[in-house]
Amino acid sequence: MEQPEARQEEVVAMQEDTKPTESTAASEQAAPVELEMATVVAEEDAEAAAALDASGEDGLDVVCAGVPTFVEQKRWEKFLRQKGVDFISTRKITAQRFAKISFATKAAMDDAIAKLDGATVRGSTIRAKVAKRAGGEIELEDKPVEKRQKTAGKAEEPPKDINDIVTPMWRLDYSDQVRKKRNVVLKKLKAVQKEIRKKSAYDLPRWIAQAKTTSQCCSFKLFIQAEESQRDGYRNKNTFTIGRDVAGRPCIGFALGRTEDHQTSVADPSECRNLPKEAKAARNLLQQFIESSPHPPYEKLGHTGFWREAVVRTTRAGEVMLAIQVNGDAVSADELQAVKTSLIEHAKASTNPPISSLYLQSYSGVSNRAPDDQETELLWGQPYIYETLFDLKYTSLYFLFLSYVAIADLRPHPPTHHVLLRFRISPSSFFQVNTSGAEALYKVVGDWVAATKDSVLFDICCGTGTIGLSLASRAKEFPVSNPENDQVVGVDIVPSAIEDAEANAKLNGITNAHFFAGKAEDVLPDLLERYREFPSVAVLDPPRAGAHADVLKAVRKCERLQRLVYVSCNQKVLPVDLAHLCRSESKTMMGTPFRPVQAIAVDMFPHTEHCELVVLLERINSPTFDAAITTPAPIVATSDPVVDASASSSSSSSSSSSSSSTSA
């Protein structure tokens, strides 16, 4: 799935994540300390307090401190009604530890204070006080002077560099970036063996019992580096936040962090190395438009403002899609229509870059991400842009050579010959953010899964079908008279992704692939049963959270599935997932265990801490699971990890590899 790249949209999500956890609930029980913190927040956040200032006469407002951050507006209103509080309006902003309540009469306000002061909500004690106003700011009556002075004397931190957030390794030489990532992968492969030992404490698989406890679970000989020309400007999808910079000016970019007044500051992304020039030009185009707009950027703290975010998608052929999200509730219907008209004129007039598709989405929710079924309106241009894979005009021969080296010392599986494929891309479509890197990744996956005309290929967590469709010509072909039986079977939880997969199959004239929408843990068992008579191979490309345990159980239980290629975008969950697949058989995890055979990393996200890791697994009773593979080869530390791969290649391929290396 779209991945691990330190995705810019995930930077925002990580900064503003307010989901309750056990540690959160526990910390909120430390009432004295937290109440002081809540008081300071209420004192310092002048803009937030002003935003909270709704109805009610002066002197008839109450501020409640100590409300847990994860208590939402509806839950807060329900709590007040349960307490019998007679209020006109109330405002509780998620991620803040205070709420404001307005009353019609002083008697109602006094009654509410008596009921709320000292009450508990979700384990946290509330302090309710009359909100006094000082220069337009709502403040608590008993503001501690020492706290105010301590905050006032605090030195301002120097501004952060957005590159350190979006591309934290950008200051390092590329060889040092690869070395750091390689070491992380090695640690995780060692952790896999430890996890398998832990889950198989009373019945260790033989290969685990014979291995050293400090060794990695399988051979790791190659880290496919990004070609020099592909290390910058590789992201084909970029999600920009529309907010204000540290000076308070409208800005389209990436979240820099929270300011002292608890607003999210946005930084100009023009110097970010992973953005292509087309994305930067599209961002600049919209920046000019918003600077002259009468409507302000959206502010999550007070749920005010209009402009929310912009998604820019680009292709190697130069197509540009611009999708803008706004808070439609902040303007009238006529004003919204005027914005649409102006945007269309602005997009039509643009030559740098020329806009191929212009979309607008109106979304008034508090969370950053709109629901999957939220309507997105095409304002102008074509509904889709199109990207190609394995097009020799763009495909990196360097990447393809390295992926060929990856299988040089494995079984005599012939390399996969990929045909040119074309994929349609909509605003919400999933597509790997590094197109050239995806080609190298799919080349490795295709060679390792080794689908044949006699086998069925399962593409689990298939997204828009890119992996399965790229391998459709390799697996079993069924008679046209039985259309229910397909060569490639894809499963994904997102219905729109399945629609895109079906459309991409039709676009490329692939008639022997079919895709199913639903949770893999629910759909996969029936599909595996349907094709139980045929040899099966599978690709599992789970989301960042890892594969569901029921998915892994279904894969383990299907004995006809002899080979599995696991694609990991988040190596933190890799040990747990592989331990389920490789641990000894038990009542909860039935079926012959798998064994990791080989691992290859693909650096699809230069200048970040992430990479894609591909792991080949085979059943321990597989006929191809020979002794030459069962003992992991030692890792030789070198300055260039590619040397490891060529040095470990079999003698029969060494000469060809050497000549190919020279030409590459």
XYZ file of C-alpha atoms in Angstrom:
664
model
C 0.000 0.000 0.000
C 1.063 3.526 -0.233
C 3.657 3.782 2.005
C 6.156 4.286 4.346
C 7.671 7.069 2.851
C 7.630 9.595 5.509
C 4.474 10.716 3.928
C 3.865 14.421 4.377
C 0.195 13.858 5.088
C 1.252 11.500 7.915
C 3.419 14.231 9.417
C 0.246 16.220 10.042
C -1.582 13.173 11.349
C 1.195 12.362 13.812
C 1.323 15.919 15.101
C -2.424 16.170 15.665
C -3.295 12.634 16.678
C -5.533 12.820 19.725
C -6.794 9.273 19.920
C -7.101 8.109 23.549
C -4.780 5.412 24.791
C -4.288 3.669 28.120
C -1.316 5.880 28.864
C -3.397 8.962 28.062
C -6.178 7.921 30.401
C -3.694 7.107 33.142
C -1.878 10.403 32.837
C -5.110 12.354 33.052
C -5.764 10.936 36.511
C -2.856 12.962 37.863
C -5.306 15.744 38.658
C -3.196 18.453 40.331
C -0.487 18.541 37.705
C -2.852 18.289 34.751
C -5.190 20.914 36.135
C -2.324 23.361 36.386
C -1.400 22.583 32.796
C -4.989 23.076 31.710
C -5.037 26.433 33.479
C -1.908 27.519 31.642
C -3.415 26.425 28.340
C -6.542 28.443 29.070
C -4.387 31.460 29.946
C -2.048 31.354 26.988
C -4.438 30.433 24.186
C -5.940 33.822 23.455
C -6.952 33.025 19.910
C -8.575 29.770 20.955
C -10.522 31.510 23.677
C -11.678 34.141 21.233
C -12.758 31.402 18.867
C -14.717 29.785 21.672
C -16.518 33.022 22.408
C -19.975 32.294 20.997
C -23.345 33.382 22.431
C -24.179 34.492 25.943
C -23.917 37.877 27.630
C -20.679 39.186 29.100
C -20.194 37.587 32.519
C -22.421 34.597 31.753
C -19.691 32.282 30.473
C -17.984 29.439 32.332
C -14.659 27.820 31.495
C -14.169 24.197 32.536
C -10.540 23.127 32.897
C -9.326 19.551 33.118
C -11.585 18.089 30.430
C -9.709 15.192 28.744
C -8.342 16.006 25.307
C -10.093 13.087 23.642
C -13.591 14.079 24.807
C -15.386 15.247 21.687
C -18.089 17.897 21.326
C -21.011 15.449 21.275
C -19.725 13.501 24.247
C -19.224 16.748 26.181
C -22.778 17.919 25.430
C -24.125 14.539 26.533
C -22.174 14.831 29.794
C -23.654 18.286 30.490
C -27.194 17.058 29.870
C -26.645 14.123 32.200
C -25.558 16.588 34.890
C -28.701 18.642 34.343
C -26.860 21.754 33.140
C -29.167 24.311 31.482
C -26.927 25.994 28.883
C -27.382 28.003 25.673
C -24.260 26.745 23.910
C -20.997 25.014 24.643
C -17.762 24.436 22.795
C -15.249 21.642 23.405
C -12.361 21.412 20.980
C -10.726 18.034 20.654
C -7.028 18.173 21.630
C -7.658 20.920 24.212
C -8.218 20.355 27.929
C -10.847 23.027 28.470
C -14.359 23.858 27.329
C -16.530 26.958 27.375
C -20.231 27.105 28.302
C -22.644 30.053 27.809
C -25.792 30.617 29.877
C -28.938 32.743 29.605
C -29.125 33.727 33.267
C -26.781 34.060 36.217
C -28.868 31.553 38.188
C -28.331 28.926 35.504
C -24.617 29.672 35.469
C -24.244 29.411 39.258
C -26.192 26.150 39.287
C -23.903 24.737 36.587
C -20.742 25.707 38.489
C -22.065 23.947 41.574
C -22.731 20.789 39.551
C -19.539 20.771 37.479
C -16.789 22.041 39.786
C -15.147 18.918 41.193
C -17.105 16.532 38.968
C -15.209 13.864 37.019
C -15.382 13.000 33.335
C -13.525 9.971 32.050
C -11.391 9.855 35.182
C -10.390 13.524 35.120
C -11.550 16.108 37.678
C -13.114 19.289 36.314
C -12.653 22.800 37.655
C -15.454 25.167 36.640
C -14.987 28.913 37.053
C -16.618 32.087 35.812
C -14.802 33.255 32.684
C -13.524 36.768 33.120
C -12.460 38.888 30.192
C -9.187 40.746 29.995
C -8.608 42.499 26.673
C -11.038 40.163 24.926
C -9.450 37.015 26.387
C -11.413 34.561 28.437
C -9.436 33.605 31.517
C -9.960 31.761 34.762
C -10.526 33.796 37.916
C -7.603 32.331 39.836
C -4.822 32.694 37.280
C -1.526 31.797 39.023
C 0.863 34.735 38.642
C 3.973 32.535 38.869
C 2.785 30.375 35.989
C 2.138 33.442 33.834
C 5.549 34.907 34.590
C 7.302 31.602 33.897
C 5.649 31.341 30.488
C 6.302 34.973 29.642
C 10.032 34.598 30.344
C 10.436 31.473 28.264
C 12.819 31.923 25.345
C 11.400 31.258 21.910
C 12.729 28.172 20.153
C 14.467 28.772 16.822
C 12.231 28.011 13.822
C 12.446 24.454 12.538
C 13.572 23.554 9.047
C 10.732 21.823 7.212
C 13.280 19.586 5.479
C 14.205 18.077 8.860
C 10.566 16.998 9.286
C 9.699 15.869 5.769
C 13.101 14.474 4.743
C 15.052 13.980 8.004
C 18.084 12.433 6.271
C 18.552 15.150 3.675
C 21.762 16.437 5.277
C 23.492 13.027 4.955
C 25.385 11.710 1.960
C 23.278 9.150 0.158
C 25.677 6.326 1.018
C 25.237 7.176 4.716
C 21.452 7.176 4.315
C 21.557 3.687 2.821
C 23.892 2.423 5.538
C 21.544 3.617 8.273
C 18.503 2.076 6.623
C 20.384 -1.152 6.006
C 21.263 -1.432 9.683
C 17.625 -0.924 10.659
C 16.563 -3.703 8.277
C 19.178 -6.068 9.723
C 17.941 -5.403 13.251
C 14.364 -6.133 12.232
C 15.350 -9.380 10.508
C 17.088 -10.452 13.704
C 13.989 -9.462 15.639
C 11.949 -11.780 13.415
C 13.888 -14.794 14.653
C 13.516 -13.678 18.266
C 9.764 -13.261 17.813
C 9.448 -16.719 16.255
C 11.365 -18.215 19.184
C 9.079 -16.443 21.623
C 5.904 -17.698 19.940
C 7.307 -21.232 19.498
C 8.810 -21.636 22.959
C 7.911 -25.319 23.375
C 8.271 -26.500 19.790
C 10.916 -24.617 17.825
C 10.998 -25.123 14.051
C 14.112 -27.092 13.138
C 15.683 -24.276 11.155
C 15.250 -21.937 14.123
C 16.690 -24.459 16.581
C 19.797 -24.834 14.404
C 20.324 -21.109 13.860
C 22.268 -18.768 16.095
C 20.043 -16.646 18.277
C 21.868 -13.482 17.173
C 21.546 -14.078 13.432
C 18.948 -12.621 11.096
C 16.055 -14.832 10.031
C 17.123 -15.054 6.387
C 19.702 -13.942 3.872
C 19.788 -10.196 3.218
C 22.231 -9.462 0.432
C 20.943 -6.498 -1.470
C 19.720 -2.990 -0.819
C 18.505 -1.584 -4.120
C 19.573 2.023 -4.080
C 17.905 4.834 -5.933
C 19.635 5.884 -9.101
C 21.254 9.295 -8.707
C 18.761 10.956 -11.046
C 15.868 9.468 -9.000
C 16.921 10.641 -5.529
C 15.241 14.039 -5.759
C 11.774 15.014 -6.952
C 10.447 11.463 -6.892
C 7.075 11.920 -5.149
C 4.159 11.788 -7.581
C 1.591 12.588 -4.866
C 1.883 15.408 -2.341
C -0.719 16.524 0.189
C -0.246 20.125 1.297
C -1.801 21.735 4.345
C -3.288 25.194 3.820
C -2.749 27.308 6.905
C -0.574 30.152 8.127
C 3.179 30.409 8.427
C 5.021 31.526 11.565
C 4.386 35.158 10.575
C 0.635 34.560 10.283
C 0.485 34.782 6.490
C -1.534 32.305 4.374
C 0.723 29.460 3.322
C 0.407 26.175 1.431
C 2.937 23.620 2.567
C 3.697 21.086 5.283
C 2.928 21.315 8.986
C 5.924 22.668 10.881
C 4.522 22.223 14.381
C 2.444 24.019 17.005
C 3.028 27.648 17.839
C 2.804 29.091 21.372
C -0.873 29.876 20.789
C -1.475 26.225 19.862
C -2.034 26.898 16.176
C -0.421 24.646 13.572
C 2.243 26.532 11.657
C 2.766 25.694 7.984
C 6.069 26.030 6.119
C 6.837 26.692 2.462
C 7.884 23.358 0.856
C 9.792 24.848 -2.067
C 13.157 23.533 -0.847
C 11.988 19.986 -0.067
C 14.140 17.645 -2.144
C 11.566 14.911 -2.693
C 9.040 17.172 -4.467
C 9.070 17.310 -8.280
C 9.189 20.686 -9.980
C 5.643 20.196 -11.354
C 4.238 19.767 -7.836
C 6.060 22.864 -6.624
C 4.763 24.872 -9.583
C 1.178 23.730 -8.918
C 1.568 24.632 -5.253
C 2.870 28.099 -6.197
C -0.067 28.561 -8.575
C -2.569 27.901 -5.797
C -0.526 29.958 -3.302
C -0.932 33.034 -5.505
C -4.655 32.419 -5.764
C -5.180 32.022 -2.006
C -3.110 35.102 -1.166
C -5.608 37.195 -3.148
C -8.660 35.316 -1.825
C -11.016 37.044 0.636
C -11.465 33.736 2.461
C -8.961 32.782 5.208
C -7.209 29.428 5.675
C -8.876 26.868 7.900
C -7.946 26.803 11.585
C -8.691 23.509 13.270
C -8.542 24.942 16.791
C -11.639 27.081 16.324
C -13.042 25.200 13.328
C -13.047 28.416 11.336
C -11.743 29.431 7.919
C -12.215 28.134 4.389
C -9.100 26.701 2.665
C -8.066 23.319 4.117
C -5.641 21.338 1.977
C -4.481 20.644 -1.559
C -3.407 17.382 -3.184
C -1.122 17.563 -6.212
C -0.630 14.421 -8.308
C 1.804 14.279 -11.217
C 2.891 11.761 -13.847
C 6.140 11.226 -15.703
C 4.403 12.385 -18.882
C 3.790 15.799 -17.302
C 0.113 15.549 -16.354
C -0.917 17.444 -13.210
C -4.013 16.895 -11.080
C -4.937 19.501 -8.455
C -7.551 18.564 -5.842
C -8.492 21.242 -3.292
C -10.381 20.705 -0.056
C -12.360 23.567 1.527
C -14.681 24.097 4.476
C -17.914 24.717 2.611
C -19.784 25.672 5.786
C -17.621 28.797 6.135
C -19.167 30.508 3.083
C -22.547 30.904 1.439
C -23.599 28.898 -1.614
C -23.084 31.936 -3.862
C -19.609 32.552 -2.438
C -18.675 28.897 -2.955
C -19.811 29.058 -6.569
C -17.763 32.222 -7.089
C -14.686 30.432 -5.750
C -15.254 27.548 -8.167
C -15.566 29.913 -11.120
C -12.394 31.781 -10.182
C -10.456 28.532 -9.698
C -11.480 27.276 -13.124
C -10.318 30.501 -14.777
C -7.045 30.365 -12.827
C -6.424 26.749 -13.825
C -7.242 27.311 -17.497
C -4.795 30.220 -17.682
C -1.942 28.275 -16.094
C 0.951 27.229 -18.306
C 3.446 26.484 -15.517
C 2.301 23.892 -14.937
C -0.594 23.147 -17.277
C -3.389 21.702 -15.117
C -4.889 18.497 -16.502
C -7.561 17.982 -13.811
C -9.046 20.337 -11.227
C -11.152 18.973 -8.362
C -12.844 20.560 -5.354
C -14.056 18.806 -2.210
C -16.232 20.504 0.399
C -15.666 19.003 3.844
C -16.685 20.493 7.189
C -15.532 17.768 9.582
C -12.941 18.335 12.306
C -10.577 15.491 11.411
C -7.896 16.012 8.788
C -9.091 13.271 6.469
C -12.500 13.278 4.833
C -14.490 10.017 4.712
C -13.789 7.795 1.710
C -17.280 8.417 0.353
C -17.024 12.214 0.592
C -17.935 13.666 -2.797
C -15.176 15.291 -4.840
C -16.354 17.498 -7.704
C -14.520 17.720 -11.015
C -14.438 21.444 -11.813
C -12.423 21.346 -15.011
C -10.310 19.052 -17.184
C -10.196 15.286 -17.544
C -11.462 13.034 -14.726
C -8.240 11.001 -14.606
C -4.551 11.313 -15.272
C -2.603 8.267 -16.473
C 0.726 6.796 -15.431
C 2.641 3.986 -17.112
C 4.792 1.234 -15.653
C 7.633 -0.464 -17.509
C 7.613 2.133 -20.265
C 11.163 2.180 -21.665
C 10.904 5.944 -22.168
C 10.987 6.348 -18.389
C 11.942 3.037 -16.758
C 15.327 3.024 -15.036
C 17.512 0.285 -16.556
C 19.650 0.572 -13.446
C 16.699 -0.492 -11.282
C 15.834 -3.374 -13.582
C 19.418 -4.616 -13.606
C 19.610 -4.627 -9.822
C 16.327 -6.501 -9.498
C 17.656 -9.067 -11.990
C 20.742 -9.528 -9.808
C 18.388 -10.121 -6.893
C 17.377 -13.561 -8.207
C 20.737 -14.574 -9.676
C 21.561 -16.966 -6.816
C 18.041 -18.315 -6.219
C 16.329 -21.223 -7.938
C 16.194 -21.388 -11.718
C 13.121 -19.165 -11.927
C 13.204 -17.183 -15.185
C 13.039 -13.416 -14.700
C 9.658 -11.815 -15.199
C 9.264 -9.905 -18.439
C 6.861 -7.092 -17.705
C 4.768 -5.510 -20.404
C 3.917 -1.833 -20.512
C 0.917 -1.094 -18.322
C -1.212 2.031 -18.048
C -3.016 3.027 -14.872
C -5.686 5.626 -14.334
C -5.337 7.875 -11.303
C -8.139 9.747 -9.560
C -7.825 12.081 -6.546
C -8.289 9.170 -4.104
C -6.559 6.367 -6.049
C -3.704 4.532 -4.426
C -0.531 4.468 -6.468
C 3.022 4.106 -5.206
C 4.425 7.610 -4.700
C 7.726 6.737 -6.385
C 6.953 5.389 -9.846
C 10.499 4.333 -10.772
C 10.933 2.742 -7.362
C 7.640 0.881 -7.833
C 8.968 -0.648 -11.045
C 11.994 -2.032 -9.207
C 9.780 -3.245 -6.379
C 7.339 -5.020 -8.697
C 10.214 -6.542 -10.648
C 11.575 -8.150 -7.474
C 8.106 -9.259 -6.358
C 7.357 -10.774 -9.767
C 10.619 -12.678 -9.967
C 10.303 -14.007 -6.441
C 6.644 -15.022 -6.471
C 7.412 -16.984 -9.662
C 3.810 -17.392 -10.783
C 3.402 -19.882 -13.624
C 0.700 -20.886 -16.082
C -0.314 -23.622 -13.641
C -0.769 -21.441 -10.574
C -3.223 -18.907 -9.214
C -1.822 -15.634 -7.922
C -3.483 -14.011 -4.899
C -2.826 -10.283 -4.549
C -3.745 -9.616 -0.910
C -4.294 -5.939 0.037
C -4.090 -5.232 -3.693
C -4.988 -1.527 -3.759
C -5.626 -0.562 -7.382
C -4.186 -3.851 -8.611
C -0.747 -2.678 -9.732
C 1.143 -5.771 -8.507
C -1.411 -8.341 -9.639
C -1.935 -6.787 -13.059
C 1.806 -6.543 -13.660
C 1.998 -10.335 -13.126
C -1.262 -11.336 -14.825
C 0.486 -12.906 -17.800
C 2.432 -15.302 -15.559
C -0.222 -17.305 -13.718
C -2.925 -19.792 -14.645
C -5.197 -19.078 -17.591
C -8.715 -20.454 -17.226
C -11.174 -21.167 -20.029
C -13.328 -18.236 -21.056
C -16.364 -20.456 -20.436
C -15.649 -20.272 -16.710
C -15.248 -16.551 -15.987
C -15.509 -17.079 -12.235
C -12.046 -18.643 -12.249
C -9.321 -16.073 -12.633
C -5.596 -16.049 -13.035
C -5.100 -13.167 -10.612
C -7.357 -12.724 -7.585
C -7.086 -9.403 -5.758
C -8.561 -8.422 -2.384
C -8.744 -4.999 -0.765
C -10.896 -3.346 1.892
C -11.456 -0.082 -0.029
C -14.307 -0.354 -2.595
C -13.040 2.575 -4.676
C -9.626 0.882 -4.961
C -11.307 -2.256 -6.289
C -13.219 -0.159 -8.826
C -9.910 1.328 -9.975
C -8.348 -2.151 -10.170
C -11.163 -3.429 -12.377
C -10.916 -0.321 -14.554
C -7.136 -0.724 -14.871
C -7.558 -4.359 -15.889
C -9.984 -3.293 -18.629
C -7.718 -0.411 -19.652
C -4.867 -2.862 -20.254
C -6.975 -5.550 -21.890
C -6.470 -8.000 -19.006
C -9.481 -10.287 -18.847
C -8.250 -12.980 -16.473
C -8.022 -10.947 -13.266
C -10.800 -10.273 -10.789
C -10.887 -8.170 -7.660
C -12.977 -8.438 -4.509
C -13.860 -5.683 -2.045
C -13.916 -6.504 1.657
C -11.761 -7.225 4.638
C -9.100 -9.706 3.623
C -9.708 -11.730 6.781
C -13.376 -12.130 5.735
C -12.989 -12.618 1.975
C -9.725 -14.534 1.688
C -10.709 -17.869 3.321
C -13.559 -18.421 0.836
C -11.371 -17.454 -2.113
C -8.578 -19.793 -1.035
C -11.143 -22.569 -0.696
C -12.535 -21.831 -4.164
C -9.127 -22.330 -5.760
C -7.917 -25.104 -3.475
C -7.385 -27.521 -6.400
C -4.736 -25.323 -8.000
C -1.183 -24.513 -6.901
C -1.218 -21.038 -5.436
C 1.260 -18.262 -4.817
C 0.535 -14.979 -3.093
C 1.725 -11.437 -2.588
C 0.837 -9.808 0.731
C 1.275 -6.039 0.803
C -0.411 -4.991 4.059
C -1.028 -1.439 5.313
C 1.340 0.212 7.759
C -0.391 -1.387 10.740
C 0.446 -4.850 9.392
C -1.738 -7.763 8.368
C -4.759 -8.841 10.404
C -4.130 -12.041 12.363
C -7.058 -13.740 10.609
C -5.469 -12.995 7.222
C -2.260 -14.686 8.349
C -4.255 -17.646 9.694
C -6.019 -18.072 6.344
C -2.720 -17.954 4.471
C -1.139 -20.508 6.821
C -4.094 -22.860 6.543
C -4.098 -22.991 2.722
C -1.513 -25.742 2.124
C -1.685 -25.314 -1.649
C -0.167 -21.878 -1.187
C 3.524 -22.795 -1.282
C 5.210 -19.456 -1.834
C 4.460 -16.037 -0.334
C 6.080 -12.673 -0.992
C 5.585 -10.251 1.893
C 6.046 -6.554 1.096
C 6.697 -4.447 4.184
C 6.378 -0.680 4.243
C 6.713 -0.581 8.026
C 9.434 -2.800 9.419
C 8.238 -2.183 12.981
C 5.398 -4.688 12.499
C 7.424 -7.106 10.365
C 8.605 -9.382 13.245
C 5.071 -9.982 14.536
C 3.578 -10.744 11.114
C 6.362 -13.099 10.050
C 6.313 -14.834 13.437
C 2.658 -15.754 12.873
C 3.531 -17.203 9.479
C 6.692 -19.024 10.583
C 6.026 -20.177 14.148
C 5.420 -23.832 14.915
C 1.912 -25.132 14.312
C -0.634 -24.580 17.076
C -4.380 -24.583 17.662
C -4.586 -20.908 16.749
C -2.107 -20.973 13.852
C -2.700 -24.149 11.841
C -0.941 -25.243 8.670
C 2.645 -25.985 7.724
C 4.864 -23.067 8.733
C 6.648 -20.836 6.264
C 10.315 -20.018 6.448
C 11.936 -16.702 5.346
C 14.337 -17.407 2.508
C 15.545 -14.075 1.192
C 15.041 -10.376 1.818
C 15.702 -7.376 -0.375
C 15.240 -3.708 0.471
C 14.254 -1.113 -2.101
C 14.972 2.526 -1.317
C 11.831 4.140 -2.646
C 12.036 7.116 -0.303
C 15.482 8.785 -0.408
C 16.254 11.342 2.325
C 13.689 9.745 4.658
C 14.040 6.956 7.225
C 11.834 4.547 5.274
C 12.253 1.880 2.633
C 10.299 -1.057 1.238
C 11.400 -4.514 2.347
C 10.493 -7.596 0.293
C 10.705 -10.991 2.026
C 10.360 -14.298 0.195
C 8.771 -17.071 2.289
C 8.308 -20.740 1.404
C 6.723 -23.672 3.183
C 9.281 -25.734 5.047
C 8.021 -28.772 3.103
C 8.300 -27.045 -0.279
C 10.249 -29.073 -2.905
C 12.279 -25.956 -3.738
C 13.194 -25.389 -0.111
C 16.682 -26.842 -0.535
C 19.644 -26.931 1.788
C 21.478 -24.231 -0.080
C 18.873 -21.721 1.002
C 18.220 -22.869 4.560
C 21.422 -21.395 6.008
C 21.416 -17.597 5.815
C 24.534 -16.151 4.246
C 26.605 -13.844 6.451
C 26.315 -10.128 5.890
C 29.499 -8.438 4.755
C 29.626 -4.761 5.663
C 30.597 -2.735 2.602
C 30.290 0.861 1.584
C 28.192 -0.162 -1.420
C 25.515 -2.769 -0.626
C 25.164 -3.553 -4.329
C 28.609 -5.164 -4.195
C 27.194 -7.761 -1.800
C 24.647 -8.881 -4.373
C 27.033 -9.196 -7.279
C 29.636 -10.956 -5.144
C 27.099 -13.513 -3.942
C 25.759 -14.315 -7.401
C 26.349 -17.800 -8.708
C 29.340 -18.373 -10.924
C 27.090 -19.084 -13.868
C 25.717 -15.557 -13.743
C 28.806 -13.667 -12.583
C 30.099 -12.817 -16.029
C 26.749 -11.616 -17.310
C 26.171 -9.617 -14.131
C 29.554 -7.961 -14.502
C 28.956 -6.941 -18.085
C 25.447 -5.703 -17.248
C 26.839 -3.688 -14.373
C 29.246 -1.934 -16.690
C 26.516 -1.054 -19.139
C 24.148 0.059 -16.364
